[in-house]
């Protein structure tokens, strides 16, 4: 998270380097200090293993085949029917039909940057299985919330270009994009104080996290190329997020807390936004259509005004030289360009608020 925020390598940070030494890359050779965690059953908690896998190799967005930690193979091996994961223990028969969606979403998100996973049977089947869950017919489908559609959309994004995408995955991704855009386009006021409880049952207890629909949806839209219909929403979220951080020195969530999970999603959004802005020609993809038109019109007006100034200078020059025809042409051109600049000068309010 520190690395994402500074743009430096994660391993350059002393605290991150120390933390990485504690995270087990191989459960069979974990640091002795983690013996208590292992005895408590943390190594059986698939969600915690996924969070660890996502934290490992923090300097590499695309970990080469053979460079992945042994933990990645362990997680792949725990996929049930090579299609999904469940937060329930390996001894709980309910794991085959309960508490599967959230672990599968986070599984795809955590493992997608490992090349050894990208071409695996489990990765392909998990994406297809998750797509089918979203496409289930019925208004009561709990997957059709803005947060869930954004999460599923992120999870279904391929790690690399796919030539022959499965039809159900393509359809599910389309549904996710339409659903998120439909919701985002109606969000007139963005207030980052409504986190959603995400619970996942273990065999004998329940664990949870909180996620902000606005942050997850913004990240999804940016990674989807920032569709026009969602640009105003994206700008509102980023503006609200930056204002929040500037006031407190970090993202302050509901209740005045500054939770690390919230910071992580906040940094992901800001990093994606900055990278889009710095991409050649891409800063215009961050503007809503109306604001983009105003910007381009303003630039054209500036060009007309500049050319008009050159025409005025030419008219003065030829007047001094005694060439009346050329001088007249220069003055006429200057007037025409000045009128053109006045006509296309934007008069509307381009603010995205």
GROMACS .gro file of C-alpha atoms in nm:
model
  353
    1UNK     CA    1   0.000   0.000   0.000
    2UNK     CA    2   0.287   0.236   0.087
    3UNK     CA    3   0.452   0.150  -0.245
    4UNK     CA    4   0.133   0.220  -0.441
    5UNK     CA    5   0.104   0.560  -0.280
    6UNK     CA    6   0.464   0.672  -0.335
    7UNK     CA    7   0.532   0.511  -0.669
    8UNK     CA    8   0.844   0.346  -0.528
    9UNK     CA    9   0.917  -0.024  -0.497
   10UNK     CA   10   0.748  -0.181  -0.199
   11UNK     CA   11   1.064  -0.363  -0.097
   12UNK     CA   12   1.248  -0.030  -0.070
   13UNK     CA   13   1.041   0.047   0.237
   14UNK     CA   14   1.193  -0.089   0.557
   15UNK     CA   15   0.863  -0.171   0.725
   16UNK     CA   16   0.730  -0.350   0.419
   17UNK     CA   17   1.049  -0.553   0.389
   18UNK     CA   18   1.018  -0.659   0.751
   19UNK     CA   19   0.653  -0.753   0.707
   20UNK     CA   20   0.729  -0.960   0.397
   21UNK     CA   21   0.972  -1.170   0.598
   22UNK     CA   22   0.683  -1.274   0.822
   23UNK     CA   23   0.437  -1.361   0.546
   24UNK     CA   24   0.457  -1.732   0.466
   25UNK     CA   25   0.538  -1.808   0.103
   26UNK     CA   26   0.520  -2.176   0.190
   27UNK     CA   27   0.289  -2.293   0.467
   28UNK     CA   28   0.519  -2.586   0.542
   29UNK     CA   29   0.810  -2.352   0.611
   30UNK     CA   30   0.642  -2.060   0.784
   31UNK     CA   31   0.836  -1.845   1.029
   32UNK     CA   32   0.839  -1.989   1.384
   33UNK     CA   33   0.677  -1.671   1.511
   34UNK     CA   34   0.361  -1.774   1.320
   35UNK     CA   35   0.326  -2.105   1.506
   36UNK     CA   36   0.046  -1.961   1.719
   37UNK     CA   37  -0.142  -1.846   1.408
   38UNK     CA   38  -0.108  -2.190   1.255
   39UNK     CA   39  -0.229  -2.360   1.573
   40UNK     CA   40  -0.529  -2.126   1.579
   41UNK     CA   41  -0.626  -2.243   1.230
   42UNK     CA   42  -0.537  -1.930   1.035
   43UNK     CA   43  -0.361  -2.138   0.771
   44UNK     CA   44  -0.695  -2.310   0.704
   45UNK     CA   45  -0.869  -1.977   0.642
   46UNK     CA   46  -0.871  -1.937   0.264
   47UNK     CA   47  -0.949  -1.565   0.287
   48UNK     CA   48  -0.636  -1.498   0.491
   49UNK     CA   49  -0.428  -1.705   0.251
   50UNK     CA   50  -0.565  -1.503  -0.040
   51UNK     CA   51  -0.477  -1.176   0.130
   52UNK     CA   52  -0.124  -1.307   0.186
   53UNK     CA   53  -0.091  -1.418  -0.177
   54UNK     CA   54  -0.198  -1.073  -0.291
   55UNK     CA   55   0.060  -0.910  -0.063
   56UNK     CA   56   0.352  -1.127  -0.177
   57UNK     CA   57   0.575  -1.017  -0.468
   58UNK     CA   58   0.453  -0.657  -0.425
   59UNK     CA   59   0.699  -0.513  -0.678
   60UNK     CA   60   0.563  -0.717  -0.968
   61UNK     CA   61   0.224  -0.672  -1.135
   62UNK     CA   62   0.284  -0.977  -1.353
   63UNK     CA   63   0.476  -1.250  -1.172
   64UNK     CA   64   0.649  -1.480  -1.419
   65UNK     CA   65   0.585  -1.853  -1.437
   66UNK     CA   66   0.806  -2.033  -1.189
   67UNK     CA   67   0.850  -1.718  -0.979
   68UNK     CA   68   0.529  -1.759  -0.782
   69UNK     CA   69   0.544  -1.859  -0.413
   70UNK     CA   70   0.445  -2.213  -0.315
   71UNK     CA   71   0.139  -2.062  -0.146
   72UNK     CA   72  -0.015  -2.002  -0.488
   73UNK     CA   73  -0.014  -2.374  -0.567
   74UNK     CA   74  -0.158  -2.443  -0.223
   75UNK     CA   75  -0.449  -2.206  -0.291
   76UNK     CA   76  -0.513  -2.355  -0.635
   77UNK     CA   77  -0.517  -2.698  -0.476
   78UNK     CA   78  -0.788  -2.590  -0.234
   79UNK     CA   79  -1.030  -2.492  -0.510
   80UNK     CA   80  -1.335  -2.715  -0.483
   81UNK     CA   81  -1.410  -2.908  -0.803
   82UNK     CA   82  -1.143  -2.682  -0.958
   83UNK     CA   83  -1.415  -2.415  -0.989
   84UNK     CA   84  -1.455  -2.216  -0.668
   85UNK     CA   85  -1.332  -2.160  -0.315
   86UNK     CA   86  -1.529  -2.163   0.009
   87UNK     CA   87  -1.447  -1.991   0.336
   88UNK     CA   88  -1.559  -2.301   0.527
   89UNK     CA   89  -1.308  -2.555   0.651
   90UNK     CA   90  -1.200  -2.863   0.457
   91UNK     CA   91  -1.397  -3.082   0.700
   92UNK     CA   92  -1.728  -2.900   0.653
   93UNK     CA   93  -1.947  -3.067   0.387
   94UNK     CA   94  -2.140  -2.739   0.349
   95UNK     CA   95  -1.833  -2.589   0.178
   96UNK     CA   96  -1.955  -2.726  -0.157
   97UNK     CA   97  -2.269  -2.512  -0.159
   98UNK     CA   98  -2.221  -2.231   0.094
   99UNK     CA   99  -1.998  -1.925   0.134
  100UNK     CA  100  -1.839  -1.960  -0.208
  101UNK     CA  101  -1.894  -1.634  -0.397
  102UNK     CA  102  -1.687  -1.388  -0.190
  103UNK     CA  103  -1.386  -1.626  -0.158
  104UNK     CA  104  -1.399  -1.692  -0.534
  105UNK     CA  105  -1.410  -1.321  -0.614
  106UNK     CA  106  -1.113  -1.249  -0.390
  107UNK     CA  107  -0.938  -1.561  -0.518
  108UNK     CA  108  -0.951  -1.438  -0.877
  109UNK     CA  109  -0.844  -1.089  -0.772
  110UNK     CA  110  -0.549  -1.213  -0.567
  111UNK     CA  111  -0.417  -1.470  -0.815
  112UNK     CA  112  -0.467  -1.298  -1.151
  113UNK     CA  113  -0.116  -1.145  -1.159
  114UNK     CA  114   0.055  -1.482  -1.134
  115UNK     CA  115   0.128  -1.621  -1.482
  116UNK     CA  116   0.119  -1.977  -1.349
  117UNK     CA  117  -0.247  -1.916  -1.260
  118UNK     CA  118  -0.353  -1.727  -1.572
  119UNK     CA  119  -0.340  -2.034  -1.796
  120UNK     CA  120  -0.458  -2.285  -1.538
  121UNK     CA  121  -0.777  -2.487  -1.564
  122UNK     CA  122  -0.887  -2.366  -1.221
  123UNK     CA  123  -0.857  -1.997  -1.316
  124UNK     CA  124  -1.065  -2.045  -1.634
  125UNK     CA  125  -1.330  -2.254  -1.461
  126UNK     CA  126  -1.355  -2.019  -1.162
  127UNK     CA  127  -1.420  -1.723  -1.393
  128UNK     CA  128  -1.688  -1.923  -1.574
  129UNK     CA  129  -1.847  -2.041  -1.248
  130UNK     CA  130  -1.859  -1.687  -1.110
  131UNK     CA  131  -2.009  -1.557  -1.435
  132UNK     CA  132  -2.287  -1.815  -1.411
  133UNK     CA  133  -2.368  -1.702  -1.056
  134UNK     CA  134  -2.415  -1.344  -1.177
  135UNK     CA  135  -2.628  -1.449  -1.473
  136UNK     CA  136  -2.881  -1.640  -1.263
  137UNK     CA  137  -3.227  -1.518  -1.359
  138UNK     CA  138  -3.437  -1.344  -1.099
  139UNK     CA  139  -3.467  -1.005  -0.936
  140UNK     CA  140  -3.377  -1.157  -0.603
  141UNK     CA  141  -3.027  -1.245  -0.721
  142UNK     CA  142  -2.805  -1.096  -0.445
  143UNK     CA  143  -2.523  -1.061  -0.695
  144UNK     CA  144  -2.700  -0.771  -0.868
  145UNK     CA  145  -2.601  -0.499  -0.621
  146UNK     CA  146  -2.367  -0.219  -0.738
  147UNK     CA  147  -2.086  -0.339  -0.511
  148UNK     CA  148  -2.117  -0.704  -0.611
  149UNK     CA  149  -2.133  -0.624  -0.981
  150UNK     CA  150  -1.822  -0.406  -0.952
  151UNK     CA  151  -1.640  -0.679  -0.759
  152UNK     CA  152  -1.744  -0.949  -1.006
  153UNK     CA  153  -1.650  -0.723  -1.296
  154UNK     CA  154  -1.301  -0.674  -1.152
  155UNK     CA  155  -1.265  -1.047  -1.083
  156UNK     CA  156  -1.371  -1.142  -1.437
  157UNK     CA  157  -1.131  -0.904  -1.607
  158UNK     CA  158  -0.874  -1.126  -1.782
  159UNK     CA  159  -0.515  -1.097  -1.669
  160UNK     CA  160  -0.407  -1.092  -2.034
  161UNK     CA  161  -0.578  -1.046  -2.369
  162UNK     CA  162  -0.814  -1.336  -2.440
  163UNK     CA  163  -0.893  -1.424  -2.801
  164UNK     CA  164  -1.182  -1.662  -2.745
  165UNK     CA  165  -1.351  -1.554  -2.425
  166UNK     CA  166  -1.622  -1.785  -2.295
  167UNK     CA  167  -1.966  -1.656  -2.393
  168UNK     CA  168  -2.100  -1.659  -2.037
  169UNK     CA  169  -1.800  -1.459  -1.911
  170UNK     CA  170  -1.846  -1.200  -2.185
  171UNK     CA  171  -2.216  -1.174  -2.106
  172UNK     CA  172  -2.152  -1.141  -1.733
  173UNK     CA  173  -1.892  -0.870  -1.787
  174UNK     CA  174  -2.138  -0.679  -2.003
  175UNK     CA  175  -2.404  -0.708  -1.732
  176UNK     CA  176  -2.156  -0.585  -1.469
  177UNK     CA  177  -2.064  -0.280  -1.676
  178UNK     CA  178  -2.425  -0.193  -1.753
  179UNK     CA  179  -2.529  -0.238  -1.392
  180UNK     CA  180  -2.248  -0.029  -1.248
  181UNK     CA  181  -2.300   0.248  -1.505
  182UNK     CA  182  -2.677   0.252  -1.444
  183UNK     CA  183  -2.620   0.298  -1.071
  184UNK     CA  184  -2.332   0.545  -1.108
  185UNK     CA  185  -2.519   0.768  -1.350
  186UNK     CA  186  -2.793   0.823  -1.089
  187UNK     CA  187  -2.556   0.905  -0.802
  188UNK     CA  188  -2.591   1.282  -0.801
  189UNK     CA  189  -2.416   1.334  -0.469
  190UNK     CA  190  -2.118   1.121  -0.368
  191UNK     CA  191  -2.057   1.083   0.004
  192UNK     CA  192  -1.799   0.827   0.114
  193UNK     CA  193  -1.961   0.725   0.440
  194UNK     CA  194  -2.168   0.420   0.345
  195UNK     CA  195  -1.945   0.112   0.362
  196UNK     CA  196  -2.106  -0.225   0.296
  197UNK     CA  197  -2.057  -0.517   0.532
  198UNK     CA  198  -1.905  -0.819   0.356
  199UNK     CA  199  -1.932  -1.126   0.577
  200UNK     CA  200  -1.800  -1.473   0.513
  201UNK     CA  201  -1.873  -1.768   0.738
  202UNK     CA  202  -1.605  -2.001   0.862
  203UNK     CA  203  -1.707  -2.337   1.000
  204UNK     CA  204  -1.735  -2.221   1.360
  205UNK     CA  205  -1.723  -1.842   1.334
  206UNK     CA  206  -1.777  -1.547   1.103
  207UNK     CA  207  -1.526  -1.300   0.964
  208UNK     CA  208  -1.591  -0.984   0.769
  209UNK     CA  209  -1.461  -0.677   0.595
  210UNK     CA  210  -1.614  -0.347   0.485
  211UNK     CA  211  -1.599  -0.210   0.131
  212UNK     CA  212  -1.714   0.118  -0.020
  213UNK     CA  213  -1.926   0.065  -0.334
  214UNK     CA  214  -1.815   0.402  -0.472
  215UNK     CA  215  -1.445   0.314  -0.453
  216UNK     CA  216  -1.483  -0.035  -0.596
  217UNK     CA  217  -1.709   0.089  -0.877
  218UNK     CA  218  -1.468   0.371  -0.963
  219UNK     CA  219  -1.175   0.132  -0.979
  220UNK     CA  220  -1.375  -0.098  -1.206
  221UNK     CA  221  -1.481   0.181  -1.441
  222UNK     CA  222  -1.125   0.315  -1.468
  223UNK     CA  223  -0.992  -0.031  -1.549
  224UNK     CA  224  -1.267  -0.069  -1.809
  225UNK     CA  225  -1.139   0.238  -1.992
  226UNK     CA  226  -1.360   0.489  -1.808
  227UNK     CA  227  -1.681   0.471  -2.020
  228UNK     CA  228  -1.834   0.809  -2.099
  229UNK     CA  229  -2.151   0.747  -1.902
  230UNK     CA  230  -1.955   0.697  -1.580
  231UNK     CA  231  -1.695   0.973  -1.608
  232UNK     CA  232  -1.885   1.232  -1.406
  233UNK     CA  233  -1.930   0.976  -1.126
  234UNK     CA  234  -1.559   0.884  -1.134
  235UNK     CA  235  -1.457   1.249  -1.103
  236UNK     CA  236  -1.698   1.303  -0.814
  237UNK     CA  237  -1.561   1.002  -0.627
  238UNK     CA  238  -1.198   1.101  -0.682
  239UNK     CA  239  -1.274   1.460  -0.579
  240UNK     CA  240  -1.450   1.343  -0.261
  241UNK     CA  241  -1.170   1.096  -0.185
  242UNK     CA  242  -0.894   1.353  -0.229
  243UNK     CA  243  -1.080   1.605  -0.009
  244UNK     CA  244  -1.121   1.340   0.260
  245UNK     CA  245  -0.752   1.249   0.252
  246UNK     CA  246  -0.633   1.611   0.252
  247UNK     CA  247  -0.835   1.686   0.564
  248UNK     CA  248  -0.703   1.396   0.772
  249UNK     CA  249  -0.381   1.278   0.609
  250UNK     CA  250  -0.548   0.952   0.510
  251UNK     CA  251  -0.887   0.817   0.413
  252UNK     CA  252  -1.113   0.846   0.716
  253UNK     CA  253  -1.398   0.601   0.700
  254UNK     CA  254  -1.731   0.595   0.880
  255UNK     CA  255  -1.693   0.649   1.254
  256UNK     CA  256  -1.366   0.837   1.218
  257UNK     CA  257  -1.156   0.524   1.163
  258UNK     CA  258  -0.858   0.503   0.928
  259UNK     CA  259  -0.869   0.132   0.846
  260UNK     CA  260  -0.587  -0.020   0.642
  261UNK     CA  261  -0.828  -0.200   0.405
  262UNK     CA  262  -0.996   0.133   0.324
  263UNK     CA  263  -0.657   0.293   0.255
  264UNK     CA  264  -0.569   0.010   0.019
  265UNK     CA  265  -0.878   0.056  -0.196
  266UNK     CA  266  -0.837   0.434  -0.185
  267UNK     CA  267  -0.479   0.410  -0.307
  268UNK     CA  268  -0.580   0.168  -0.582
  269UNK     CA  269  -0.834   0.420  -0.711
  270UNK     CA  270  -0.593   0.713  -0.698
  271UNK     CA  271  -0.313   0.515  -0.861
  272UNK     CA  272  -0.542   0.407  -1.147
  273UNK     CA  273  -0.664   0.764  -1.194
  274UNK     CA  274  -0.314   0.914  -1.197
  275UNK     CA  275  -0.185   0.649  -1.436
  276UNK     CA  276  -0.477   0.722  -1.670
  277UNK     CA  277  -0.408   1.096  -1.653
  278UNK     CA  278  -0.039   1.050  -1.730
  279UNK     CA  279  -0.103   0.813  -2.022
  280UNK     CA  280  -0.047   1.006  -2.349
  281UNK     CA  281  -0.377   1.148  -2.473
  282UNK     CA  282  -0.571   0.980  -2.194
  283UNK     CA  283  -0.647   1.276  -1.971
  284UNK     CA  284  -0.933   1.361  -2.208
  285UNK     CA  285  -1.084   1.019  -2.129
  286UNK     CA  286  -1.129   1.140  -1.771
  287UNK     CA  287  -1.360   1.425  -1.868
  288UNK     CA  288  -1.737   1.394  -1.907
  289UNK     CA  289  -1.852   1.458  -2.264
  290UNK     CA  290  -1.988   1.807  -2.189
  291UNK     CA  291  -1.668   1.915  -2.016
  292UNK     CA  292  -1.459   1.766  -2.296
  293UNK     CA  293  -1.649   1.968  -2.554
  294UNK     CA  294  -1.594   2.285  -2.353
  295UNK     CA  295  -1.224   2.212  -2.322
  296UNK     CA  296  -1.178   2.146  -2.692
  297UNK     CA  297  -1.388   2.450  -2.786
  298UNK     CA  298  -1.176   2.664  -2.557
  299UNK     CA  299  -0.858   2.542  -2.724
  300UNK     CA  300  -0.998   2.611  -3.071
  301UNK     CA  301  -1.096   2.961  -2.959
  302UNK     CA  302  -0.743   3.020  -2.833
  303UNK     CA  303  -0.604   2.907  -3.168
  304UNK     CA  304  -0.839   3.141  -3.358
  305UNK     CA  305  -0.739   3.431  -3.133
  306UNK     CA  306  -0.370   3.358  -3.189
  307UNK     CA  307  -0.414   3.344  -3.567
  308UNK     CA  308  -0.615   3.666  -3.552
  309UNK     CA  309  -0.324   3.833  -3.373
  310UNK     CA  310  -0.088   3.719  -3.647
  311UNK     CA  311  -0.326   3.858  -3.911
  312UNK     CA  312  -0.336   4.193  -3.727
  313UNK     CA  313   0.043   4.199  -3.719
  314UNK     CA  314   0.053   4.122  -4.091
  315UNK     CA  315  -0.196   4.403  -4.160
  316UNK     CA  316   0.015   4.653  -3.968
  317UNK     CA  317   0.332   4.539  -4.142
  318UNK     CA  318   0.190   4.573  -4.493
  319UNK     CA  319   0.032   4.909  -4.406
  320UNK     CA  320   0.374   5.041  -4.312
  321UNK     CA  321   0.524   4.891  -4.628
  322UNK     CA  322   0.257   5.062  -4.840
  323UNK     CA  323   0.100   4.742  -4.976
  324UNK     CA  324  -0.265   4.836  -4.930
  325UNK     CA  325  -0.412   4.519  -5.084
  326UNK     CA  326  -0.209   4.289  -4.860
  327UNK     CA  327  -0.280   4.510  -4.561
  328UNK     CA  328  -0.654   4.497  -4.632
  329UNK     CA  329  -0.640   4.118  -4.664
  330UNK     CA  330  -0.464   4.096  -4.330
  331UNK     CA  331  -0.721   4.316  -4.156
  332UNK     CA  332  -1.015   4.124  -4.304
  333UNK     CA  333  -0.859   3.793  -4.200
  334UNK     CA  334  -0.805   3.926  -3.848
  335UNK     CA  335  -1.170   4.031  -3.819
  336UNK     CA  336  -1.298   3.695  -3.946
  337UNK     CA  337  -1.077   3.501  -3.707
  338UNK     CA  338  -1.175   3.723  -3.415
  339UNK     CA  339  -1.544   3.663  -3.490
  340UNK     CA  340  -1.477   3.289  -3.513
  341UNK     CA  341  -1.301   3.291  -3.178
  342UNK     CA  342  -1.594   3.474  -3.018
  343UNK     CA  343  -1.847   3.231  -3.163
  344UNK     CA  344  -1.680   2.915  -3.037
  345UNK     CA  345  -1.566   3.047  -2.699
  346UNK     CA  346  -1.742   2.825  -2.438
  347UNK     CA  347  -1.996   2.999  -2.219
  348UNK     CA  348  -2.127   2.706  -2.014
  349UNK     CA  349  -2.017   2.577  -1.678
  350UNK     CA  350  -1.785   2.282  -1.727
  351UNK     CA  351  -1.765   2.183  -1.363
  352UNK     CA  352  -1.845   1.815  -1.300
  353UNK     CA  353  -2.034   1.877  -0.980
   0.00000   0.00000   0.00000
